[in-house]
XYZ file of C-alpha atoms in Angstrom:
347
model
C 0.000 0.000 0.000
C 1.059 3.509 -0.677
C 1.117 6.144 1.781
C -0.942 8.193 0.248
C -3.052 5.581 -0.365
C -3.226 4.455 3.190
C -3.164 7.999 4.635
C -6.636 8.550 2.115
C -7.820 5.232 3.515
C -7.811 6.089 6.626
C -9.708 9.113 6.673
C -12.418 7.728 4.713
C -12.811 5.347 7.469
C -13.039 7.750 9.789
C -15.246 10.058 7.885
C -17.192 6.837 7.716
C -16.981 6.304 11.342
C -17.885 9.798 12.449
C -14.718 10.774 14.045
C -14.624 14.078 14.913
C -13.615 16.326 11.835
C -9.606 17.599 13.465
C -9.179 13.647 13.390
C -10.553 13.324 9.917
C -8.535 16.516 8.818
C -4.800 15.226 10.007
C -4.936 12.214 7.624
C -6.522 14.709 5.054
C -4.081 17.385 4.979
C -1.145 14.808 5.313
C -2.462 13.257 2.105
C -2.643 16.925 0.497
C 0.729 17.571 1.393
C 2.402 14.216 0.543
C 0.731 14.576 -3.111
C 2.477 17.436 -3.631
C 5.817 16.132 -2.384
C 8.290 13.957 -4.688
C 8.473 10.376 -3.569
C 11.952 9.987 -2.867
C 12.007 12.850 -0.529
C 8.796 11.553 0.965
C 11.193 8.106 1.437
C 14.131 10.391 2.836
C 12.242 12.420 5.141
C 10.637 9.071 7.070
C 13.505 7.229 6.678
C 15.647 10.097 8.592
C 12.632 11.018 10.927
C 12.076 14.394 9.545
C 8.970 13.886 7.710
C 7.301 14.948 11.402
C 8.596 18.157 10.390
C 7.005 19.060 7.739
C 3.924 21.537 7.881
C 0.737 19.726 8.141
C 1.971 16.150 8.977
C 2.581 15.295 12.353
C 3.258 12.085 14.503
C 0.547 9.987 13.875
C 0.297 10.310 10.161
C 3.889 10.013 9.782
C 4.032 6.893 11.207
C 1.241 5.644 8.814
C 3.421 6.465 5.916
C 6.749 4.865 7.754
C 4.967 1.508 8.068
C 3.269 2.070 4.309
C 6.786 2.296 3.025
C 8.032 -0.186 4.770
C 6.053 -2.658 2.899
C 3.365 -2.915 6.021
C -0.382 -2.093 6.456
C 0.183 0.206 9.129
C -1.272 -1.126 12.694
C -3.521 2.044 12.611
C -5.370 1.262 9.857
C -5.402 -2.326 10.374
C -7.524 -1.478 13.514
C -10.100 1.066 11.772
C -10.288 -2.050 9.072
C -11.603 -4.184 12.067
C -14.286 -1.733 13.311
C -15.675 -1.265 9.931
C -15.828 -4.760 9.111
C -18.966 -4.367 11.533
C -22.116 -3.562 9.580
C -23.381 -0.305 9.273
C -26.646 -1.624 9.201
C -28.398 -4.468 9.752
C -29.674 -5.811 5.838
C -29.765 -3.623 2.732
C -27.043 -5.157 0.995
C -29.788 -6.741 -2.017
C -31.088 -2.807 -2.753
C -27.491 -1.569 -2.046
C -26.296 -3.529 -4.905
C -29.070 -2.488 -7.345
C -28.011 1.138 -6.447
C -26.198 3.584 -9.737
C -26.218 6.749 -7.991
C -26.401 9.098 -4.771
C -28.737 11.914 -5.330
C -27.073 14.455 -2.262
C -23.691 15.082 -1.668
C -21.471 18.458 -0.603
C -18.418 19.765 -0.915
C -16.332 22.173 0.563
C -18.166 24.840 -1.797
C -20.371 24.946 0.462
C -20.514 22.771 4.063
C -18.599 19.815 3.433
C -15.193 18.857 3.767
C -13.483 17.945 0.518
C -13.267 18.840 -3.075
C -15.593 18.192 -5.481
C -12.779 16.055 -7.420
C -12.678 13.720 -3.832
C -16.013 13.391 -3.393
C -16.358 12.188 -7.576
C -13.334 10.122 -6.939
C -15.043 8.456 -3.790
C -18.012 7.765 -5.414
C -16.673 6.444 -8.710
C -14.583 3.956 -6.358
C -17.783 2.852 -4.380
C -19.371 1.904 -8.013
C -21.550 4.482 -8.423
C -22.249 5.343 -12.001
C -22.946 8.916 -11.388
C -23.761 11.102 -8.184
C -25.497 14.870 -7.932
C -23.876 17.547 -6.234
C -25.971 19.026 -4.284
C -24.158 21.990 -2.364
C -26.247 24.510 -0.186
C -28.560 27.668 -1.660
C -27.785 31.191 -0.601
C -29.898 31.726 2.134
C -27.824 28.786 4.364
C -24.986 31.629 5.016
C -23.654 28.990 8.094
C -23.218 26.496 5.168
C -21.744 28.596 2.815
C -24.754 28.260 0.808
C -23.409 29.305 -3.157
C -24.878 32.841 -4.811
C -26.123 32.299 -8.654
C -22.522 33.524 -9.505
C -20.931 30.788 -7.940
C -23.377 28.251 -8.633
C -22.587 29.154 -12.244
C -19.159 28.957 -11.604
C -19.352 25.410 -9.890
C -20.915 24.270 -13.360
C -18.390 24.975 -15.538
C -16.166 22.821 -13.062
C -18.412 20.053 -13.163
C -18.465 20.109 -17.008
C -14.253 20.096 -16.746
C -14.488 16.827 -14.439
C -17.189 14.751 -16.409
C -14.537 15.304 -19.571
C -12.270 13.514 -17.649
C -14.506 10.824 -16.138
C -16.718 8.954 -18.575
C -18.686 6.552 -18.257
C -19.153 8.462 -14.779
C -21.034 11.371 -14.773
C -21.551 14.170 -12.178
C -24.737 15.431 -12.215
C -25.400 19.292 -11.252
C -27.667 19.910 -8.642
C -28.349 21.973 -4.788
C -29.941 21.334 -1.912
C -32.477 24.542 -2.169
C -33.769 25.943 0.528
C -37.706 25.858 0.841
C -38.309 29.559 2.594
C -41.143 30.120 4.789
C -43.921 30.207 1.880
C -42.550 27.264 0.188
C -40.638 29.223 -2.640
C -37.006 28.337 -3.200
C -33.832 29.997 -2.266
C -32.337 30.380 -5.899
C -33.174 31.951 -9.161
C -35.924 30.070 -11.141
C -33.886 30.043 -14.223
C -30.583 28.903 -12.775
C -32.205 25.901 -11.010
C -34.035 25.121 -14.779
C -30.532 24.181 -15.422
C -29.976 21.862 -13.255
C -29.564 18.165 -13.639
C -31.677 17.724 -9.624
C -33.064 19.961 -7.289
C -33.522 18.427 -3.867
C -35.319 21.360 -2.147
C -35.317 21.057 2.091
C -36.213 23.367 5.236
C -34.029 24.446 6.925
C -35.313 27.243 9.055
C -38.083 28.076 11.236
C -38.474 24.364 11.488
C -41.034 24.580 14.497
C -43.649 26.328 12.378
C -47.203 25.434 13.152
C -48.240 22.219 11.273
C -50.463 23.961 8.967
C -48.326 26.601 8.316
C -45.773 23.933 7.659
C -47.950 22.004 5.260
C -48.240 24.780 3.090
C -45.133 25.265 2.968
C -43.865 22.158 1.928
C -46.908 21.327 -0.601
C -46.011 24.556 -1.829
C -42.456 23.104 -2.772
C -42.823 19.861 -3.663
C -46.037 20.994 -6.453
C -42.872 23.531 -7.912
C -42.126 21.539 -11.468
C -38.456 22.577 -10.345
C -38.254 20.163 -7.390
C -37.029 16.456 -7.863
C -36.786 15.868 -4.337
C -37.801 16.370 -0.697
C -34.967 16.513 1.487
C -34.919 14.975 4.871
C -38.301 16.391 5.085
C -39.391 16.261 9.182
C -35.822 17.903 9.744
C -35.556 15.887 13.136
C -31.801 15.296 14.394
C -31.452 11.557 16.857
C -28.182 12.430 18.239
C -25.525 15.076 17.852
C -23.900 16.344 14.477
C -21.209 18.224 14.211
C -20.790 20.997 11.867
C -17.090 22.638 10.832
C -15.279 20.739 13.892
C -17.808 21.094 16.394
C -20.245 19.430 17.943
C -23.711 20.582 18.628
C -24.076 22.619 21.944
C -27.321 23.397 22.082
C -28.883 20.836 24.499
C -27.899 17.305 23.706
C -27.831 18.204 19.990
C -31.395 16.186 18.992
C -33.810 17.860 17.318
C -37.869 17.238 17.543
C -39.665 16.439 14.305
C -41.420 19.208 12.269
C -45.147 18.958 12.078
C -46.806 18.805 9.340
C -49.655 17.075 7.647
C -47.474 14.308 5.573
C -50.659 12.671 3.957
C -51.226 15.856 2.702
C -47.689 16.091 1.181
C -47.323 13.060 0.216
C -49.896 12.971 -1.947
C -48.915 16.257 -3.254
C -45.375 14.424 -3.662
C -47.216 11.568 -5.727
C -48.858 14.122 -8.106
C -46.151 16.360 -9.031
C -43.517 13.684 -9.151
C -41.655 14.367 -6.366
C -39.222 11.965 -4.649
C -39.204 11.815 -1.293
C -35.658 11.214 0.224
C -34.884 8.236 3.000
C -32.358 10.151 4.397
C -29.218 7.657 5.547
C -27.141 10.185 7.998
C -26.971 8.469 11.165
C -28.619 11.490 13.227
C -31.074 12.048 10.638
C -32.440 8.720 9.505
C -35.498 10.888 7.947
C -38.445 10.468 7.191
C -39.397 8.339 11.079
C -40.587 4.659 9.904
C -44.533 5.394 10.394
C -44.016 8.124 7.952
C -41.759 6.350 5.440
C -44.764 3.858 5.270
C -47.334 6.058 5.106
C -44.960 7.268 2.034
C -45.330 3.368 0.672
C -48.720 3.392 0.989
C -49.229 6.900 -1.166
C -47.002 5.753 -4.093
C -44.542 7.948 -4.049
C -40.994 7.637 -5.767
C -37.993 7.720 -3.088
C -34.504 8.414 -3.199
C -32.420 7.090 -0.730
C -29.423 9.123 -0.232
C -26.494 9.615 1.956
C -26.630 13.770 1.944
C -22.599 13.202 2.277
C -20.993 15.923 3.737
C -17.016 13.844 3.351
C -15.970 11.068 0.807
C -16.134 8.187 3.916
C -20.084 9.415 4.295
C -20.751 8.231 1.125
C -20.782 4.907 2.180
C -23.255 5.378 4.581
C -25.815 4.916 2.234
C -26.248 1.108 3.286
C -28.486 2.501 6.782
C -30.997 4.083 4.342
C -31.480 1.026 1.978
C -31.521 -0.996 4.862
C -34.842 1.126 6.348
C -36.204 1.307 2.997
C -36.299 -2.500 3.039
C -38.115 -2.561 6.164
C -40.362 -0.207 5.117
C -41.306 -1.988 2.269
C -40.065 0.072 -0.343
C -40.354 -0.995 -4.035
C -37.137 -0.745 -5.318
C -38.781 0.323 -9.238
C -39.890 3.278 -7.062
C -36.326 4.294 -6.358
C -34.649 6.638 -8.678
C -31.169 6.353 -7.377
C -31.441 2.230 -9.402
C -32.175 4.038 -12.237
C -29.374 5.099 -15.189
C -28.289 8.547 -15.283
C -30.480 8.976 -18.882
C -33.588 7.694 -17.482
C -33.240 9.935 -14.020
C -32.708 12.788 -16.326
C -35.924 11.782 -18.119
C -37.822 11.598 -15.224
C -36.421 15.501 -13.797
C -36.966 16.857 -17.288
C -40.829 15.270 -17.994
């Protein structure tokens, strides 16, 4: 194994593990600085014990990359190999395998934690045939949420990396912000563009439940929305967000209420997918509403909403639940090819 390769390893398992992002971020910026450094001074440096030295790598990493070189898996990564050898969920792995794409991801455009390139690269390795990016909308300033200039911008570097990647496509996308009277949180013409809109709430979350129906029937009868994002908005545990955890109680979250007959249905009419949400703390929709979902014919998406390349494998916990639930996997859109998704946004 390579150091680099092992240094890359080991952050995805940790990413996947939900170490706590300074963890996460030594093995990453190792990596960032070994790829930029020849590999015989790489060899030099650990050989003499100077590679410690060097900005951005410190003891820990550099002793992943001494036992890399030296022909062994280091003992570090041997051990996070162990722990994820345990299941991230219990079943799944039939839908899992019937799976071409992941229909919400970030990058460090906006809240997440790597490149777009890494994230691609991550998802290309797990099999995917394509993926959306699906960075934040303006209005999420704590997310970076990306202006119609830089949305723009982020398109033409999308284009640049599906050049390079075929049969693998990136699809353009955001995660839109449904405002308080269900409009979205981007220009109309600008999100016409777009390969997937997955269109969420993320504010004023406690809204009475009619108020809150409106709101999302509003957004999910828009011809510009694909898909419902993590649509109660409930957190189970705590989440971290740029390095720290969640300090306002013990970081869980109640669900929104809303009447989800009513938008489910309105989800079934308008063609609206409604996303089984895999994060770990989010695990949205709740199970009584996922089959009340089944039951109104909706289509689904299960997706990880990965916010680091190791997240993207967490998408296991949501096929798993949609299993339970019932869920017809023709009614998926993520086992679907990247032409027939994008003849299903487009109709």
């Amino acid at each position: 194994m390579e150091p680099l390769e092992a240094l890359e390893r080991v952050a995805f398992l940790l990413e996947r593990s939900r170490a706590k992002t300074y963890r996460v971020q030594a093995f990453r910026t190792a990596a960032a600085v070994l790829a930029g450094m020849p590999s015989d001074e790489v060899a030099r440096r650990s050989a003499t014990g100077s590679l410690e030295r060097v900005r951005g790598v410190g003891p820990k990493t550099a002793l992943v990359v001494r036992e890399a070189l030296l022909g062994q898996v280091p003992e570090y990564l041997q051990k996070l190999e162990t722990e994820a050898a345990v299941p991230l969920a219990d079943g799944g792995e039939s839908l899992r395998a019937s799976l071409r794409g992941d229909c919400h991801l970030h990058s460090d455009w906006s809240d997440g934690g790597s490149p777009i390139e890494e994230m691609g690269r991550t998802a290309i390795a797990l099999g995917h045939e394509w993926a959306v990016l699906t960075d934040h909308s303006p209005r999420l300033t704590v997310a970076r949420g990306l202006s119609p200039e830089r949305l723009r911008e982020q398109l033409g570097v999308v284009a640049e990396l599906n050049a390079r990647w075929a049969p693998f496509r990136l699809l353009t996308g955001i995660e839109c912000d449904i405002l308080t009277d269900g409009s979205l949180d981007q220009e109309p013409e600008l999100l016409d563009q777009l390969d997937l809109v997955v269109a969420s709430v993320h504010s004023e979350l406690r809204m009475e439940s009619a108020k809150m129906t409106h709101r999302l029937v509003t957004a999910v009868s828009n011809p510009l929305v694909d898909v419902l994002g993590h649509c109660t908005g409930r957190l189970l545990i705590a989440r971290e967000h740029r390095g720290r955890r969640s300090t306002s109680g013990d970081g869980r979250r109640p669900e929104s209420q809303f009447d989800a007959q009513r938008v489910f249905e309105a989800c079934a009419a308008h063609g609206t997918a409604v996303e089984i949400n895999s994060r770990p703390e989010r695990l949205d929709p709740p199970m009584r509403l996922l089959g009340l979902a089944v039951e109104t014919g909706v289509h689904f998406a299960v997706d990880t909403d990965a916010h680091a390349p190791g997240q993207l494998d967490w998408q296991i916990i949501g096929c798993a639940r949609a299993e339970q639930a019932g869920v017809p996997a023709d009614r998926i859109i993520n086992t679907w090819s990247a032409a027939d998704l994008l003849a299903w946004t487009r109709a």
